Coordinates of C-alpha atoms and ligand atoms in Angstrom, one line a residue:
M1 CA -10.7 -18.5 -21.4
I2 CA -9.9 -19.6 -18.3
P3 CA -13.3 -19.8 -16.1
R4 CA -12.9 -17.1 -12.9
P5 CA -11.1 -17.0 -10.0
F6 CA -8.5 -16.8 -13.4
A7 CA -5.7 -16.1 -10.5
E8 CA -4.9 -16.8 -7.4
M9 CA -2.4 -15.4 -4.5
A10 CA -0.6 -18.1 -3.4
S11 CA 2.3 -16.1 -1.2
V12 CA 3.2 -13.0 0.2
G13 CA 6.4 -11.9 1.8
V14 CA 7.8 -8.3 3.1
A15 CA 10.7 -6.4 4.1
V16 CA 11.4 -3.5 6.2
P17 CA 13.9 -1.6 7.1
P18 CA 15.8 -2.3 10.3
R19 CA 16.2 1.2 11.4
V20 CA 12.5 2.3 13.9
L21 CA 11.7 6.1 13.7
T22 CA 8.9 6.6 16.9
N23 CA 6.6 9.4 17.6
H24 CA 9.1 10.1 20.4
E25 CA 12.0 10.9 18.4
L26 CA 9.8 12.6 16.0
T27 CA 8.9 15.9 18.6
G28 CA 12.8 16.4 19.4
M29 CA 12.4 17.4 15.3
L30 CA 9.2 19.2 15.2
D31 CA 6.6 20.8 17.0
T32 CA 4.2 17.9 17.8
S33 CA 3.6 15.2 20.9
D34 CA 3.4 11.7 20.7
E35 CA -0.2 12.3 22.5
W36 CA -1.3 14.2 19.3
I37 CA 0.2 11.6 16.5
V38 CA -1.3 8.7 18.7
E39 CA -4.9 10.2 19.1
R40 CA -5.3 11.4 15.4
T41 CA -3.6 8.6 13.3
G42 CA -2.8 5.2 15.6
I43 CA 1.0 5.8 15.2
R44 CA 3.3 5.2 17.6
E45 CA 6.7 3.7 15.2
R46 CA 7.8 3.9 11.4
R47 CA 10.6 2.1 9.6
I48 CA 13.5 4.4 7.3
A49 CA 15.4 3.0 4.9
A50 CA 19.0 3.8 5.2
P51 CA 20.4 6.4 2.3
E52 CA 21.9 2.8 0.2
Q53 CA 18.8 0.5 0.7
S54 CA 16.3 1.0 -2.8
V55 CA 13.0 0.4 -3.2
A56 CA 14.5 -2.3 -5.4
M57 CA 16.6 -3.8 -2.9
L58 CA 13.6 -3.7 -0.4
S59 CA 11.4 -5.3 -3.1
Q60 CA 14.1 -7.7 -3.9
E61 CA 14.0 -9.1 -0.3
A62 CA 10.0 -9.5 0.0
S63 CA 10.1 -10.9 -3.6
E64 CA 12.6 -13.6 -2.7
L65 CA 10.2 -14.0 0.2
A66 CA 6.7 -14.5 -1.5
M67 CA 8.7 -16.6 -4.1
E68 CA 10.2 -18.7 -2.1
R69 CA 7.1 -19.0 -0.4
A70 CA 5.0 -20.2 -3.3
G71 CA 8.0 -22.5 -4.7
V72 CA 8.8 -20.6 -7.7
S73 CA 12.0 -19.4 -9.5
P74 CA 12.5 -15.8 -10.9
A75 CA 12.5 -18.1 -14.3
D76 CA 8.9 -18.8 -13.7
L77 CA 7.8 -14.9 -13.7
D78 CA 6.1 -13.6 -16.9
A79 CA 5.2 -10.1 -15.3
I80 CA 6.6 -7.9 -13.0
V81 CA 3.5 -5.3 -11.7
L82 CA 5.3 -3.0 -8.7
A83 CA 3.6 -0.4 -7.4
T84 CA 5.1 2.6 -6.1
A85 CA 4.8 6.3 -5.6
S86 CA 8.5 6.7 -4.4
P87 CA 10.6 5.3 -7.5
D88 CA 14.2 4.6 -7.5
R89 CA 14.7 7.0 -10.0
L90 CA 12.2 8.6 -12.5
L91 CA 13.1 6.1 -15.7
P92 CA 13.7 3.7 -16.2
S93 CA 11.0 1.5 -13.5
T94 CA 12.2 0.0 -10.2
A95 CA 10.1 -2.6 -11.4
C96 CA 13.0 -3.3 -14.5
D97 CA 15.6 -3.5 -11.7
L98 CA 13.8 -5.0 -9.7
Q99 CA 13.9 -8.0 -12.6
A100 CA 17.5 -7.2 -12.8
L101 CA 18.4 -7.8 -9.4
L102 CA 16.4 -10.7 -9.4
G103 CA 17.6 -12.4 -12.9
A104 CA 13.7 -13.1 -13.8
D105 CA 14.7 -13.7 -17.8
N106 CA 11.7 -13.7 -18.5
A107 CA 9.6 -11.7 -17.4
A108 CA 8.1 -8.3 -18.5
A109 CA 8.6 -5.8 -16.0
F110 CA 6.6 -2.5 -15.4
D111 CA 5.6 0.1 -12.4
V112 CA 2.1 1.3 -11.8
G113 CA 1.4 4.2 -10.4
A114 CA -2.3 4.1 -8.1
A115 CA -0.4 5.9 -5.0
C116 CA -1.7 4.3 -1.5
P117 CA -4.4 1.4 -3.4
G118 CA -1.2 0.6 -5.7
F119 CA -1.2 -2.6 -4.9
V120 CA -4.7 -4.1 -5.2
Y121 CA -4.3 -1.8 -8.8
A122 CA -1.3 -3.8 -9.8
L123 CA -3.2 -7.1 -8.6
T124 CA -6.0 -6.6 -10.2
V125 CA -3.5 -6.0 -13.5
A126 CA -2.1 -9.0 -12.8
E127 CA -4.9 -11.0 -13.1
G128 CA -6.2 -9.5 -16.1
L129 CA -2.6 -10.9 -17.7
I130 CA -3.8 -13.9 -16.0
A131 CA -6.8 -13.7 -17.3
S132 CA -6.2 -13.1 -21.0
G133 CA -3.5 -15.7 -21.4
Q134 CA -1.0 -13.1 -21.4
S135 CA 1.1 -14.6 -17.8
R136 CA 0.6 -17.7 -15.9
T137 CA 2.2 -16.3 -13.1
V138 CA 3.0 -12.9 -11.9
L139 CA 4.8 -11.3 -9.1
V140 CA 2.8 -8.1 -8.0
V141 CA 5.2 -5.9 -5.4
G142 CA 4.1 -2.3 -3.7
A143 CA 7.1 -0.8 -2.7
E144 CA 8.2 2.4 -0.7
K145 CA 10.5 4.6 0.5
L146 CA 8.6 7.4 1.1
S147 CA 10.8 9.1 3.8
T148 CA 12.4 10.3 0.4
I149 CA 10.0 12.0 -0.3
T150 CA 8.3 13.3 2.5
D151 CA 9.1 16.8 4.3
F152 CA 10.6 15.9 8.0
Q153 CA 10.6 20.2 8.1
D154 CA 6.0 20.0 8.0
R155 CA 4.3 18.0 11.2
S156 CA 1.3 18.1 9.3
T157 CA 2.8 15.2 7.2
A158 CA 6.0 13.8 8.7
I159 CA 4.0 11.8 10.6
L160 CA 2.4 9.8 9.1
F161 CA 4.8 7.9 6.7
G162 CA 6.9 4.7 6.6
D163 CA 9.2 2.8 4.4
G164 CA 8.8 -0.7 3.5
A165 CA 8.2 -3.5 0.7
G166 CA 5.7 -6.5 0.0
A167 CA 4.8 -8.8 -2.4
S168 CA 3.1 -11.2 -3.5
I169 CA 3.0 -14.2 -6.4
V170 CA -0.2 -14.1 -8.2
R171 CA -0.9 -17.2 -11.0
R172 CA -3.1 -18.7 -13.3
S173 CA -5.8 -20.0 -10.2
S174 CA -5.7 -24.3 -9.3
G175 CA -8.7 -24.8 -9.0
N176 CA -9.2 -25.9 -5.2
G177 CA -11.1 -22.7 -3.7
R178 CA -8.7 -19.9 -3.5
G179 CA -8.1 -16.6 -6.3
I180 CA -9.3 -13.9 -6.3
L181 CA -13.6 -13.9 -6.2
S182 CA -13.4 -9.9 -6.9
T183 CA -11.5 -6.2 -8.1
F184 CA -12.4 -3.2 -7.7
I185 CA -10.8 0.2 -9.3
K186 CA -11.8 3.7 -9.4
S187 CA -10.4 7.7 -9.6
D188 CA -11.3 11.1 -9.3
G189 CA -7.8 12.8 -11.4
R190 CA -9.8 16.4 -10.0
L191 CA -9.1 16.2 -6.4
A192 CA -5.3 15.9 -7.2
P193 CA -4.2 18.8 -5.9
L194 CA -5.4 17.4 -2.3
L195 CA -2.5 14.5 -2.2
Y196 CA 0.1 15.1 -4.4
R197 CA 3.6 16.4 -5.4
P198 CA 3.9 20.0 -6.8
G199 CA 7.9 19.6 -8.6
G200 CA 10.3 16.8 -9.8
G201 CA 8.7 15.8 -12.5
S202 CA 8.7 16.7 -16.2
S203 CA 5.6 19.6 -15.6
D204 CA 8.2 21.6 -13.1
P205 CA 11.7 19.6 -13.7
I206 CA 14.3 19.2 -10.2
S207 CA 15.5 23.9 -9.5
E208 CA 16.9 25.6 -7.1
R209 CA 14.0 26.8 -7.3
V210 CA 11.8 23.6 -6.0
V211 CA 14.2 22.7 -4.0
C212 CA 14.0 26.1 -2.5
E213 CA 10.5 26.2 -2.0
R214 CA 10.3 22.3 -0.8
N215 CA 8.1 21.0 -3.6
H216 CA 9.7 17.9 -4.4
F217 CA 7.7 17.0 -1.0
M218 CA 4.8 15.8 -0.1
K219 CA 1.6 18.6 0.3
M220 CA -1.5 17.5 1.3
A221 CA -4.8 18.6 2.5
G222 CA -5.2 16.4 5.7
R223 CA -9.0 16.9 6.9
E224 CA -10.2 16.9 3.5
V225 CA -8.1 13.3 2.5
F226 CA -9.6 11.7 5.4
K227 CA -13.5 13.0 4.5
A228 CA -12.7 11.3 1.3
A229 CA -10.8 8.3 2.3
V230 CA -13.2 6.9 4.4
R231 CA -16.6 7.8 1.4
A232 CA -13.8 5.6 -0.5
M233 CA -13.3 3.8 1.1
A234 CA -16.8 2.9 2.2
E235 CA -18.1 2.7 -1.6
A236 CA -14.8 0.0 -2.3
C237 CA -15.8 -2.2 0.8
D238 CA -19.7 -2.4 -1.1
E239 CA -18.5 -2.8 -4.8
A240 CA -15.8 -5.8 -4.0
L241 CA -18.3 -8.0 -1.5
R242 CA -21.5 -7.0 -4.5
R243 CA -19.0 -8.2 -7.5
A244 CA -17.9 -11.4 -5.7
G245 CA -21.4 -12.2 -4.5
V246 CA -20.4 -11.9 -0.4
S247 CA -21.5 -10.4 2.5
A248 CA -19.0 -9.1 4.7
E249 CA -20.5 -11.8 7.4
E250 CA -19.2 -14.0 5.2
I251 CA -15.6 -11.8 5.2
D252 CA -13.0 -13.3 8.0
L253 CA -10.7 -10.4 7.8
L254 CA -10.8 -7.0 7.0
V255 CA -7.2 -6.2 5.0
P256 CA -7.5 -2.1 5.2
H257 CA -5.0 0.5 4.0
Q258 CA -3.0 1.6 7.1
A259 CA -3.1 5.2 6.8
N260 CA -4.6 6.4 9.7
L261 CA -6.7 4.1 12.8
H262 CA -9.5 6.1 12.7
I263 CA -10.4 6.0 9.3
I264 CA -9.4 2.0 9.3
E265 CA -12.3 2.2 12.3
A266 CA -15.0 3.7 9.3
T267 CA -13.9 1.5 7.0
A268 CA -15.1 -1.4 9.9
K269 CA -18.2 0.5 10.7
H270 CA -19.3 1.6 7.4
A271 CA -19.0 -2.3 6.2
G272 CA -20.7 -3.8 9.5
M273 CA -17.3 -5.5 10.8
P274 CA -16.0 -6.2 14.3
M275 CA -13.0 -4.4 14.7
S276 CA -11.5 -7.6 16.1
K277 CA -12.0 -8.8 12.2
V278 CA -10.1 -6.0 11.1
M279 CA -5.9 -6.4 10.7
V280 CA -4.0 -3.6 11.8
N281 CA -0.6 -2.9 12.4
V282 CA -0.7 1.3 11.8
D283 CA 1.2 1.4 14.9
R284 CA 4.3 0.4 14.4
Y285 CA 4.6 1.1 10.2
G286 CA 2.2 4.2 10.3
N287 CA 0.8 5.1 6.6
T288 CA 4.0 3.2 4.1
S289 CA 1.5 3.2 0.8
S290 CA 1.2 0.8 -1.4
A291 CA 3.4 -1.6 0.7
S292 CA 0.5 -1.0 3.6
I293 CA -1.6 -3.6 2.8
P294 CA 0.8 -6.5 1.5
L295 CA 2.8 -5.4 5.0
A296 CA -0.7 -5.9 6.7
L297 CA -1.7 -8.8 5.3
D298 CA 1.6 -11.4 6.1
Q299 CA 1.6 -9.9 9.2
A300 CA -1.8 -11.4 9.8
V301 CA -1.0 -14.8 8.3
A302 CA 1.6 -14.8 10.1
E303 CA -0.7 -15.2 13.0
G304 CA -2.6 -17.0 12.0
R305 CA -5.8 -14.9 11.2
V306 CA -4.8 -15.8 8.0
K307 CA -5.2 -19.6 6.7
P308 CA -5.9 -21.5 3.6
G309 CA -9.6 -20.8 2.6
S310 CA -10.0 -18.2 5.2
L311 CA -11.9 -14.6 3.2
I312 CA -10.0 -11.6 3.1
L313 CA -11.1 -8.1 2.0
L314 CA -8.4 -5.7 1.0
V315 CA -9.2 -2.4 0.5
A316 CA -7.1 1.2 0.1
F317 CA -7.1 5.1 -0.6
G318 CA -4.6 7.6 -1.7
A319 CA -3.8 10.2 -4.6
G320 CA -5.2 11.1 -7.5
F321 CA -7.5 10.2 -5.5
T322 CA -7.5 6.4 -6.4
W323 CA -9.3 4.1 -4.3
G324 CA -10.1 0.0 -4.6
S325 CA -10.7 -3.6 -3.2
A326 CA -10.7 -7.5 -3.5
V327 CA -12.1 -10.4 -2.0
V328 CA -10.0 -13.3 -1.7
R329 CA -10.0 -17.1 -1.0
W330 CA -6.4 -17.6 0.5
Ligands
UT7_1 O1 -3.0 7.3 2.2 C1 -4.0 8.1 1.9 C2 -4.0 9.3 2.4 N1 -3.7 9.9 4.0 C3 -4.6 9.9 4.7 O2 -5.0 9.0 4.5 C4 -4.4 10.6 5.4 C5 -5.9 11.3 6.0 N2 -5.3 12.4 6.6 C6 -5.1 11.7 8.0 O3 -5.1 10.7 8.8 C7 -5.5 13.2 9.0 O4 -6.4 14.0 8.4 C8 -4.2 14.2 9.6 C9 -3.9 12.7 10.3 C10 -3.0 14.6 8.8 C11 -3.8 15.3 10.6 O5 -5.6 14.5 11.3 P1 -6.7 16.4 12.1 O6 -6.9 15.9 12.6 O7 -7.2 16.4 10.7 O8 -6.2 17.0 11.8 P2 -6.2 19.1 11.5 O9 -5.6 18.7 9.8 O10 -7.7 19.1 11.4 O11 -5.7 19.7 12.2 C12 -5.7 20.0 13.6 C13 -5.1 20.9 14.0 C14 -3.9 22.4 13.3 O12 -3.6 23.1 14.3 P3 -5.4 24.4 15.0 O13 -5.4 25.2 13.4 O14 -6.5 23.3 15.0 O15 -4.2 25.5 16.0 C15 -2.5 21.9 12.8 O16 -2.1 22.7 12.7 O17 -3.8 19.8 15.0 C16 -2.4 21.0 13.8 N3 -1.8 19.5 13.6 C17 -0.6 19.2 14.9 N4 -0.1 19.5 16.0 C18 0.8 19.0 16.6 C19 -1.3 19.1 12.6 N5 -0.1 18.4 12.3 C20 0.4 18.2 13.9 C21 0.7 17.6 14.8 N6 1.0 17.2 16.2 N7 1.8 16.7 14.3

C-alpha cells in the first residue's frame, strides 16, 4: 500500500464557451430582473455552448490544458473519470467519447453521475484507483452543457445554470508534500424529487408527452435545496478538515461549488473563514454543476491565490442529494 497522501492534483485546466449570456439578455426572455438575480444569487452572466460544441469537446480542451501543465501525454493516462449531469448521449459514457478525442489508448474511461459535487466524487474515485495500485495517472473531469437541460421558460431555474468544463491530472503522490489529504462524500437519495429531471430516462422514456410537459428539463424546489445545501456544505467542511487533521485557520483558500453567493457565504461563516479566503466566480459563470470547482480553482491558480504548498478546501452540494469535500495540498 502506498502511504497517504496516495495521490496529488498535479494540475488544473478549463474550457468555457465564448458565448456570454447576461442577466440583461434573460430579462428579455423571462419575467425577471438583473437586480433580482444579482441580489438572490450573485450571478451576473453565464456561458452557453454552441449547438455543435459537445461536453466531450469542452472536456477535451480542458483536459489537454491540464495534461500540458502536468507534463503528461494521452498515452500516460490509466483512467479517465468524467463527472457530468448533462452527458452528450445516454450511451456510451461521455468519458469514452473524450478518450477517443484525446487518443488516450491505455485508459479505462467511465462517467460518474453525482451532479454538482461530481468533481469531488471523481477525485475520490481517482484517489481510490491510485491507492489500490490500479492506476498511476488519472484524468479527472467535470464538464457540463446544462443549457440543454435547462427550461428557459422557467425563471426559477433558467437564471442559474451555465456551461463549461474543468480537468485535473491526479497522479500517484511524488512524496514532496503535495497531495489529497482527505476526501468525504455522502448522499441522501430520499430527497431526489427536490432537484431532478423527471423524463427522458428509462423510467419515462423520451416521448412527445415528456417533451410537451417539459419533463426533459431540470425541476427544482429552490428554497428547500438552498436550506439543504447550507446544512450539507457545513457538514462536508467539518468532515474533510477532521479527516485531514487540519483546522479551518490552516486553510489558505476555500474553493466551494458556485451555486449561489449566499450558500457560499453561509459555508464560509460556518467554517469561520473570512470571505477574503474564499474563491468566488459565480458572478461570471453561474452554476456549472460538476465544472464549477475546477473553474474556480483554475481562476484561483491564475490569480496566484493558490500556489505550490497552499492548503485548499473543496466543498460541493447538489442533486441526489449529494455532497462532498476534500482537503488538498497544492
Ligand atoms: O447546485 C446545487 C443546486 N442548486 C442550488 O443550490 C440552488 C439553491 N436555491 C437557490 O439558489 C434559491 O432558492 C433560488 C435563487 C433558486 C431562488 O431564490 P429564493 O430567494 O429562494 O426565492 P424563492 O424561490 O423563495 O422565490 C421568491 C419569489 C417567488 O415569488 P412569490 O411567490 O414570493 O411571489 C418567486 O416566484 O421570487 C420569485 N422568483 C423570481 N422573481 C424574479 C423566482 N425566480 C425569480 C426570478 N426573477 N428569476
